[in-house]
CSV table of C-alpha atoms in Angstrom, one decimal:
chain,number,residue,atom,x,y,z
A,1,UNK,CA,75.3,-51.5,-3.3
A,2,UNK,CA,74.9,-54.1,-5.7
A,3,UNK,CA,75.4,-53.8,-9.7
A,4,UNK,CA,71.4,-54.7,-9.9
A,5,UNK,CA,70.4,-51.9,-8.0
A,6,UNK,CA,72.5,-49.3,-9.6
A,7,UNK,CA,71.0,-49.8,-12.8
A,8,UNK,CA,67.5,-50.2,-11.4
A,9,UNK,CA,65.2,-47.1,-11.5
A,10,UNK,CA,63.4,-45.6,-8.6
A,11,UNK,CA,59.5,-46.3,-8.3
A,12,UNK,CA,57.5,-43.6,-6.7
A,13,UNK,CA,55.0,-44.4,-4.5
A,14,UNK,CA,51.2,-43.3,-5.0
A,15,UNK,CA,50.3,-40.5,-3.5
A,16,UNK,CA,48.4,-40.5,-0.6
A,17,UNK,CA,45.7,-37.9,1.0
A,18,UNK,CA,48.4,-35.5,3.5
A,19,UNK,CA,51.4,-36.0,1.4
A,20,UNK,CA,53.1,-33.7,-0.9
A,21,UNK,CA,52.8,-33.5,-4.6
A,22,UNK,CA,50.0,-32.2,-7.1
A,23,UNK,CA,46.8,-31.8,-5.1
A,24,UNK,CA,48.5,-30.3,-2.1
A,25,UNK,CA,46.5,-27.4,-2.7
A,26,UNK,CA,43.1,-29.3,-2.6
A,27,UNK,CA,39.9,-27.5,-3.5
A,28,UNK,CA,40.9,-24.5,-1.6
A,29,UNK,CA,41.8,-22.3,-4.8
A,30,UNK,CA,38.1,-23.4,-6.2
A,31,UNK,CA,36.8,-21.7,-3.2
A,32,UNK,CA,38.8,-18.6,-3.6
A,33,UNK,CA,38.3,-18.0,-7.5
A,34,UNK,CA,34.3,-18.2,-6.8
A,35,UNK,CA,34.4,-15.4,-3.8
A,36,UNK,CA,36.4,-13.2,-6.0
A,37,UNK,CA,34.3,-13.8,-9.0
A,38,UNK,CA,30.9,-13.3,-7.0
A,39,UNK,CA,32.5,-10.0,-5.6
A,40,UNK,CA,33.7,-8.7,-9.5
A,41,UNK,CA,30.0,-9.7,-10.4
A,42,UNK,CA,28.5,-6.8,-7.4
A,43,UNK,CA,31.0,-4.6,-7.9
A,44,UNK,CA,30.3,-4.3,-11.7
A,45,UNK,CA,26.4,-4.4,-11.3
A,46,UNK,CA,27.4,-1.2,-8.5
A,47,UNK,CA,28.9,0.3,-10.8
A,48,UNK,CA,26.3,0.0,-13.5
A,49,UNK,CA,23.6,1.0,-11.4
A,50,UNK,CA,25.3,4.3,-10.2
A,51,UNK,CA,25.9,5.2,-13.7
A,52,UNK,CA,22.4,4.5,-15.0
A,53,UNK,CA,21.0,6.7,-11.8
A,54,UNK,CA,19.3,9.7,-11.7
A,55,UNK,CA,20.7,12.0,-9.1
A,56,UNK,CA,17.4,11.7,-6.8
A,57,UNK,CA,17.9,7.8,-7.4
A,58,UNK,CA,21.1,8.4,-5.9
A,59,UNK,CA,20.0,10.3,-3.4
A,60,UNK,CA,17.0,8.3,-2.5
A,61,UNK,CA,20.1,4.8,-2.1
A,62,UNK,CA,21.8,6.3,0.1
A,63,UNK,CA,18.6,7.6,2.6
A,64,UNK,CA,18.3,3.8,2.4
A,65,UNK,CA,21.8,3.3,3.6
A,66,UNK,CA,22.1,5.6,6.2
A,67,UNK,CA,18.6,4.3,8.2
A,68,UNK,CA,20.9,2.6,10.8
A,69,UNK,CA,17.9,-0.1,11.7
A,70,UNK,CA,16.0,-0.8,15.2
A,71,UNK,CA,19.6,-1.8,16.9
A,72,UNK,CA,22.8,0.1,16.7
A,73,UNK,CA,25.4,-1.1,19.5
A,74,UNK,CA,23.7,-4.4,20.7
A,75,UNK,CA,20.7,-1.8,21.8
A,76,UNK,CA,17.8,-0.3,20.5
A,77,UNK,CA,18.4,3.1,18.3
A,78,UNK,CA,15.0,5.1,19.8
A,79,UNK,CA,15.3,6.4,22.9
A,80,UNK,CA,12.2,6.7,25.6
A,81,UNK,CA,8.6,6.9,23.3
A,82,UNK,CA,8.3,5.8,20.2
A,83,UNK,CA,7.4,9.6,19.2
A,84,UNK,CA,10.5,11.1,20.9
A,85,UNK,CA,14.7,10.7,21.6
A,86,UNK,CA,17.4,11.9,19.1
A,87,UNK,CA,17.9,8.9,17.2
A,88,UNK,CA,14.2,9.3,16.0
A,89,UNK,CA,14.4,12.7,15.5
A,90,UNK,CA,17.3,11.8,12.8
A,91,UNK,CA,15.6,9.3,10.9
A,92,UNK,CA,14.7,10.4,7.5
A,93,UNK,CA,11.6,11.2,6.3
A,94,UNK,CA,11.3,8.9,3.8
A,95,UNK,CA,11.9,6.4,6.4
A,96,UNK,CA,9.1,7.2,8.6
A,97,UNK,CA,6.7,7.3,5.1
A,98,UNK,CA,7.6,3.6,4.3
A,99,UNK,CA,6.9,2.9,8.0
A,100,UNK,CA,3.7,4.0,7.8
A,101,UNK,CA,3.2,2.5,4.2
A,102,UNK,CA,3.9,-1.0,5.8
A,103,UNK,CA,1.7,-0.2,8.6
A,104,UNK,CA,-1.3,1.2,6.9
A,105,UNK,CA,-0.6,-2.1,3.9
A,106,UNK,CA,-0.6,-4.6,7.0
A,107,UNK,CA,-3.7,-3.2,8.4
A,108,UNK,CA,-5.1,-3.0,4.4
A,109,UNK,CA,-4.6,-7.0,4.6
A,110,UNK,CA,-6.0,-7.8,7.9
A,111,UNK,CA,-9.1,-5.8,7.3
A,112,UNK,CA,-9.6,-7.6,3.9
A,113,UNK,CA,-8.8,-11.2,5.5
A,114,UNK,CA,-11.7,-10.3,8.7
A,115,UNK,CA,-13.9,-8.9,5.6
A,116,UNK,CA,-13.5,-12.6,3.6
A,117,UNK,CA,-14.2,-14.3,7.0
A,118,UNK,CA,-17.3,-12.3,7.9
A,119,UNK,CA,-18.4,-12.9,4.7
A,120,UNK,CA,-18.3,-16.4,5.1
A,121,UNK,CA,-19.9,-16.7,8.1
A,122,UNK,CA,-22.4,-14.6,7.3
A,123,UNK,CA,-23.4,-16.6,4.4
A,124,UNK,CA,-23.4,-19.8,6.3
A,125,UNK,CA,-26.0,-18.2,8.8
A,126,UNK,CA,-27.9,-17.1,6.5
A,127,UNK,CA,-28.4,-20.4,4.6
A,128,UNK,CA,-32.4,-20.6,4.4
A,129,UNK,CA,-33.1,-17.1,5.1
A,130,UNK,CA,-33.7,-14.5,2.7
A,131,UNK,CA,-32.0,-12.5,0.1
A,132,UNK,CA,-29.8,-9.8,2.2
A,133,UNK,CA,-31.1,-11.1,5.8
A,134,UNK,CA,-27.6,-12.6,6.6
A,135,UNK,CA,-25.0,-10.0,7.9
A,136,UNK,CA,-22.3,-9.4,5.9
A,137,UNK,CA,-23.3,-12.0,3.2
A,138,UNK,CA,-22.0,-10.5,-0.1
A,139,UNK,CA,-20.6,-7.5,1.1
A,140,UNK,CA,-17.0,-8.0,0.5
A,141,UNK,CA,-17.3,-7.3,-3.3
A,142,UNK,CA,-18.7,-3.9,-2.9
A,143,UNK,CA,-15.4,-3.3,-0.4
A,144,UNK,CA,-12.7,-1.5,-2.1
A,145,UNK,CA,-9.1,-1.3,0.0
A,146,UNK,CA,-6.3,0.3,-1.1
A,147,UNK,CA,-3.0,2.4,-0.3
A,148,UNK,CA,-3.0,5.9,-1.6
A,149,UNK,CA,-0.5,9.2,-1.4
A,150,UNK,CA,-3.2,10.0,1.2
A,151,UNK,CA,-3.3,6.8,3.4
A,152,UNK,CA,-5.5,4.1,3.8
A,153,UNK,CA,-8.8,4.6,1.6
A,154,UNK,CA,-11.8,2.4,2.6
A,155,UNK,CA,-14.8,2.7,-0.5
A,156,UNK,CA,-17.8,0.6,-0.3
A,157,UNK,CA,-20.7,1.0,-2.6
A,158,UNK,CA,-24.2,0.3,-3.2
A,159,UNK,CA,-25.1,-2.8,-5.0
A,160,UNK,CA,-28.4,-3.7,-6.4
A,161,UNK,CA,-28.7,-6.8,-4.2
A,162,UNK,CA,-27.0,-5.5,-0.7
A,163,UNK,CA,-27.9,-1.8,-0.6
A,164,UNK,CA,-26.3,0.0,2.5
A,165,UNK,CA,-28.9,2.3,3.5
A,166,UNK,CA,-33.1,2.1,2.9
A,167,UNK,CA,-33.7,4.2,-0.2
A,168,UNK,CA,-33.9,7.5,0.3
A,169,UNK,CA,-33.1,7.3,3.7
A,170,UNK,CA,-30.0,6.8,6.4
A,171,UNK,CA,-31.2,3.9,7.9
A,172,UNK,CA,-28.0,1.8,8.0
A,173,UNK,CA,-28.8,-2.2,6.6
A,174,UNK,CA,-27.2,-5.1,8.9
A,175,UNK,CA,-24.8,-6.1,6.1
A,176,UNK,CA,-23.3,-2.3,5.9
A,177,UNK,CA,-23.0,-2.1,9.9
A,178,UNK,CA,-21.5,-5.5,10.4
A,179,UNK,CA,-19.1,-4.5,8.0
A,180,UNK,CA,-18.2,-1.1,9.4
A,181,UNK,CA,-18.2,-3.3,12.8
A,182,UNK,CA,-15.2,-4.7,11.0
A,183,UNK,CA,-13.5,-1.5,9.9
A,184,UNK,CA,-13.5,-0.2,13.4
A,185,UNK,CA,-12.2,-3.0,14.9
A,186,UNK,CA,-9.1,-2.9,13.1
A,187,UNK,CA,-8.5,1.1,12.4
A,188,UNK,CA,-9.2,1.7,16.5
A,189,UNK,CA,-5.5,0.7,17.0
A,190,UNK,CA,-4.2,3.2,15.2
A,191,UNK,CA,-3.4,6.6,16.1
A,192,UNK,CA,-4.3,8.9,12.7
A,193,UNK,CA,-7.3,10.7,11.8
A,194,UNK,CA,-10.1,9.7,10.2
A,195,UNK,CA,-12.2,11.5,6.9
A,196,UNK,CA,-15.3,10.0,6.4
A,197,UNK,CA,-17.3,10.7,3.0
A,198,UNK,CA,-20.7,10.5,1.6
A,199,UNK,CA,-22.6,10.3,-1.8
A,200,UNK,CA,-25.3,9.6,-3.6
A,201,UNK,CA,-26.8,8.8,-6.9
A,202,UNK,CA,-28.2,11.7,-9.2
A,203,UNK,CA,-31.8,11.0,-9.0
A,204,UNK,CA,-33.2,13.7,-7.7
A,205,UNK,CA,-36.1,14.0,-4.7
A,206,UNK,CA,-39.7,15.9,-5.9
A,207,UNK,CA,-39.4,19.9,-6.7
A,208,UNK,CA,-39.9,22.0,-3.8
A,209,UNK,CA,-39.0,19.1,-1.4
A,210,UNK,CA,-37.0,20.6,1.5
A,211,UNK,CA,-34.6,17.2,1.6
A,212,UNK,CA,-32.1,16.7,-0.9
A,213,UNK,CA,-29.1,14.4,-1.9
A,214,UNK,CA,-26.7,16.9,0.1
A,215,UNK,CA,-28.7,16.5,3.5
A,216,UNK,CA,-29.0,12.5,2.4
A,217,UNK,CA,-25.2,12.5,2.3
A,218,UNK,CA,-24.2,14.2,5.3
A,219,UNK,CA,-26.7,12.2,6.9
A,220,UNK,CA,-25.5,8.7,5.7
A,221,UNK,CA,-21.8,10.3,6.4
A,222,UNK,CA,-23.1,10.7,9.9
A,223,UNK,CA,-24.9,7.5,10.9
A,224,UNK,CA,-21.8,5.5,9.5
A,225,UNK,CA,-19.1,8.1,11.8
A,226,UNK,CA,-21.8,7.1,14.4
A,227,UNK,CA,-21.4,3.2,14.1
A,228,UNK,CA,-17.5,3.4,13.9
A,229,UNK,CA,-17.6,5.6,17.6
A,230,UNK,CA,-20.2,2.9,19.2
A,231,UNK,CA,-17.8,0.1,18.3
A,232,UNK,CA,-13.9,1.9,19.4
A,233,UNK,CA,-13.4,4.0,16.6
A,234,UNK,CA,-12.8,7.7,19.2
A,235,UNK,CA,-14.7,10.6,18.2
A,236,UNK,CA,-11.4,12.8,18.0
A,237,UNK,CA,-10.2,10.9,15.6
A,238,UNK,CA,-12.6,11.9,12.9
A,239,UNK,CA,-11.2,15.2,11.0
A,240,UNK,CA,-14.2,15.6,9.0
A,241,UNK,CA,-17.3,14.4,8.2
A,242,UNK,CA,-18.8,15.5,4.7
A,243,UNK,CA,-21.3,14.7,2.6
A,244,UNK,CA,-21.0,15.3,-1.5
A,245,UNK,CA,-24.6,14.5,-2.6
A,246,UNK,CA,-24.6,13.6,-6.3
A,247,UNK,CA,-21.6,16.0,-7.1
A,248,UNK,CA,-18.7,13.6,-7.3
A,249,UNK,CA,-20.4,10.6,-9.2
A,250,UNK,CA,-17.9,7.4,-9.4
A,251,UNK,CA,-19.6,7.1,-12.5
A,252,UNK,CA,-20.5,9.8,-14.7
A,253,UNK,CA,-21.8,8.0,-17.6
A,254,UNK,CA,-24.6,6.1,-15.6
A,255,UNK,CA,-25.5,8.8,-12.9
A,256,UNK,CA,-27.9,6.0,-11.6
A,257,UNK,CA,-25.5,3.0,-11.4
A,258,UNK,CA,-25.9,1.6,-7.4
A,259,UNK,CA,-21.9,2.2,-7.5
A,260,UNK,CA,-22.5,6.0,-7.4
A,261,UNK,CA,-23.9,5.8,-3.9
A,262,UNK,CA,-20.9,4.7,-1.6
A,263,UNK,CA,-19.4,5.7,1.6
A,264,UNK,CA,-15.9,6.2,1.6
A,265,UNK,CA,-13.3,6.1,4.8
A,266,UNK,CA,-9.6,7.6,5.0
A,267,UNK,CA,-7.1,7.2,7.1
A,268,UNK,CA,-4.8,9.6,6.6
A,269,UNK,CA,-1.2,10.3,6.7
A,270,UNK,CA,0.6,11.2,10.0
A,271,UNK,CA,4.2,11.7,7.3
A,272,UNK,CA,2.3,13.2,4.2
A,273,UNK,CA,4.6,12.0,1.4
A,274,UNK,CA,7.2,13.9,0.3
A,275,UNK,CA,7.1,15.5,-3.2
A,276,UNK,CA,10.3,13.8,-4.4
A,277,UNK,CA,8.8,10.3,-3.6
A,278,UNK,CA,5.0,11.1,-4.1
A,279,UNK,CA,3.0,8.7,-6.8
A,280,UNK,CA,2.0,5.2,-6.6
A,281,UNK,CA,3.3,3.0,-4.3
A,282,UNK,CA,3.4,0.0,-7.0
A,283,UNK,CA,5.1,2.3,-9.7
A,284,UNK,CA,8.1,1.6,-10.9
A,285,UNK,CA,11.0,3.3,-10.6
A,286,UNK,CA,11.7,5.3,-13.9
A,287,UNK,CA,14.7,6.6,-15.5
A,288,UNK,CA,17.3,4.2,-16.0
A,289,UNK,CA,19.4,4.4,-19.1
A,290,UNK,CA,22.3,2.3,-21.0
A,291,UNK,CA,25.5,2.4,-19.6
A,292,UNK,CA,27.6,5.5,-20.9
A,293,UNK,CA,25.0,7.8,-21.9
A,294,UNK,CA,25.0,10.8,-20.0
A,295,UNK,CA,22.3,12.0,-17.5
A,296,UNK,CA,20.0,14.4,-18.9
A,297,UNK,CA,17.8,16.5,-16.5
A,298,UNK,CA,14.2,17.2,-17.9
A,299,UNK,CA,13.7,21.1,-18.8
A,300,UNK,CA,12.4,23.1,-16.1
A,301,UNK,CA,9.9,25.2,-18.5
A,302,UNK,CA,8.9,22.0,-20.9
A,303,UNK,CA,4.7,22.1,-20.5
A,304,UNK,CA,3.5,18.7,-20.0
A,305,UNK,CA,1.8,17.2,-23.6
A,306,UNK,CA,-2.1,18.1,-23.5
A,307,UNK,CA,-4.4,15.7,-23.5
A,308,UNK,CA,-7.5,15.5,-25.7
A,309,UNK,CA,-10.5,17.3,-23.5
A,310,UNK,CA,-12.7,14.9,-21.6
A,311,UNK,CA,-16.5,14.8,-23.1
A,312,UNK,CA,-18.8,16.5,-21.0
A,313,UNK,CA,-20.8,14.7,-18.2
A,314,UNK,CA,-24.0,12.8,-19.5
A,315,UNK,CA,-27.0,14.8,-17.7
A,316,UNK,CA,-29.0,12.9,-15.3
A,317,UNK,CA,-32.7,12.3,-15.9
A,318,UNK,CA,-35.0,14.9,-15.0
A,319,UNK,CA,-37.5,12.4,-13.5
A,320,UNK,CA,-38.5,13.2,-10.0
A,321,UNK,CA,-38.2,10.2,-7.3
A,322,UNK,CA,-36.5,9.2,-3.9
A,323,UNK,CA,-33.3,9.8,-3.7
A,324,UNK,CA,-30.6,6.7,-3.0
């Protein structure tokens, strides 16, 4: 070796992509730190969420958890009907209520959506007639749709442009049996029972007369349970039929008001709702504290605060006059 190239020092050569030296590792390590980090992150929130839980919260997670799903071993986890086989029998019941709830909601939506369309086209064939000739034109604001405790609750009312029935009488209007057309068409695919409800206004029929709101209610109760059978809706699927006449007024103050003369239609629960999980579907979910203050159950014997008393019902007018 020469002189020159003993005293010479050694260049190193960049580093190229394969080779060893300080990004052997690559971005592998990134990878890694951001898993571990997004698992710390759950585990924490985990453990913050069973420490600010109620014991039924906790209880009510873990129904959720155990609810294996529709599959379980590449196969279906129901056995034979829908309404039998051991993996059924152990779902829980709160299972089986939010089952329903989506079911009765989807068929809450659909109805609304057919109501919206009928309404349309009723309006559009009605174009150039008179006021109230169309079917179904206008109807859809007096509809009122909704999910209750008790199931699917179906409320239309009066209105002082697109009355239901003739006044005084139970002879049904086109508007009201198109929409009821509606109704059964899209509650004849399900399997529960059926209440159907009917009221009236407070204004009274002459003194003496042997026809009052009670018989008007039944009777609107009746020709409306009446359209629902002719158009799918079976007869054994109506538990009752009953008519209220002016005794449960949707609005007290003005006894009068077209809104007090409505016919309402439930379907009701096949899984009622458990007490532990009964309230409104839309309410949230209450008792959540701070992290590290302890769980305090509310006192069995505490009476609930009392509520200033109600003032009493306005009377209705005395005057006599057809009933609505």
């Amino acid at each position: 070796m020469s002189k020159s190239e003993k005293g010479s020092p050694r260049r190193r050569g960049p580093h190229t992509e394969g080779q060893h030296g300080g990004g052997h590792h690559g971005g592998a390590w990134k990878v890694a730190y951001a898993d571990f980090t997004t698992a710390m992150m759950a585990f924490f929130m985990l453990l913050w969420i069973l420490a600010a839980s109620s014991p039924q919260q906790k209880h009510a997670i873990a129904q959720y958890f155990r609810n294996e799903g529709p599959f379980q071993d590449g196969g279906s986890s129901m056995t034979g009907d829908f309404d039998g086989g051991p993996a059924f029998l152990e779902m829980s019941p709160a299972s089986s209520v939010m089952a329903e709830t989506n079911t009765l909601e989807q068929v809450a939506q659909q109805l609304g959506e057919a109501l919206q369309a009928t309404t349309g086209q009723g309006a559009s064939d009605s174009a150039g007639e008179g006021v109230g000739e169309g079917a179904g034109a206008g109807l859809k604001d007096q509809v009122k749709i909704s999910v209750t405790n008790e199931g699917l609750v179906i409320e239309i009312a009066d209105d002082p442009e697109d009355e239901l029935f003739a006044v005084g009488k139970a002879d049904m209007n086109a508007a009201f049996g198109q929409t009821l057309d509606d109704v059964a068409a899209h509650l004849k695919t399900l399997p529960n029972a059926v209440r159907l409800e009917g009221y009236t206004d407070a204004r009274q029929y002459p003194a003496g007369a042997p026809y009052t709101n009670w018989e008007l209610s039944v009777d609107r109760a009746n020709a409306a349970r009446r359209r629902l059978e002719t158009h799918g809706l079976a007869r054994a699927r109506f538990q009752s039929v009953v008519g209220y006449g002016d005794g449960r007024l949707a609005v007290p103050d003005a006894p009068l008001a077209p809104g007090n003369r409505r016919i309402t239609i439930t379907v009701l629960r096949e899984n009622p709702m458990p007490p532990a999980i009964a309230g409104p579907i839309e309410a949230p979910v209450q008792g959540f504290r701070p992290l590290g203050e302890p769980y305090v159950p509310p006192q069995a014997g505490s009476a609930p605060a009392k509520s200033a008393p109600a003032p009493p019902p306005t009377p209705a007018p005395a005057n006599p006059g057809l009933g609505h």
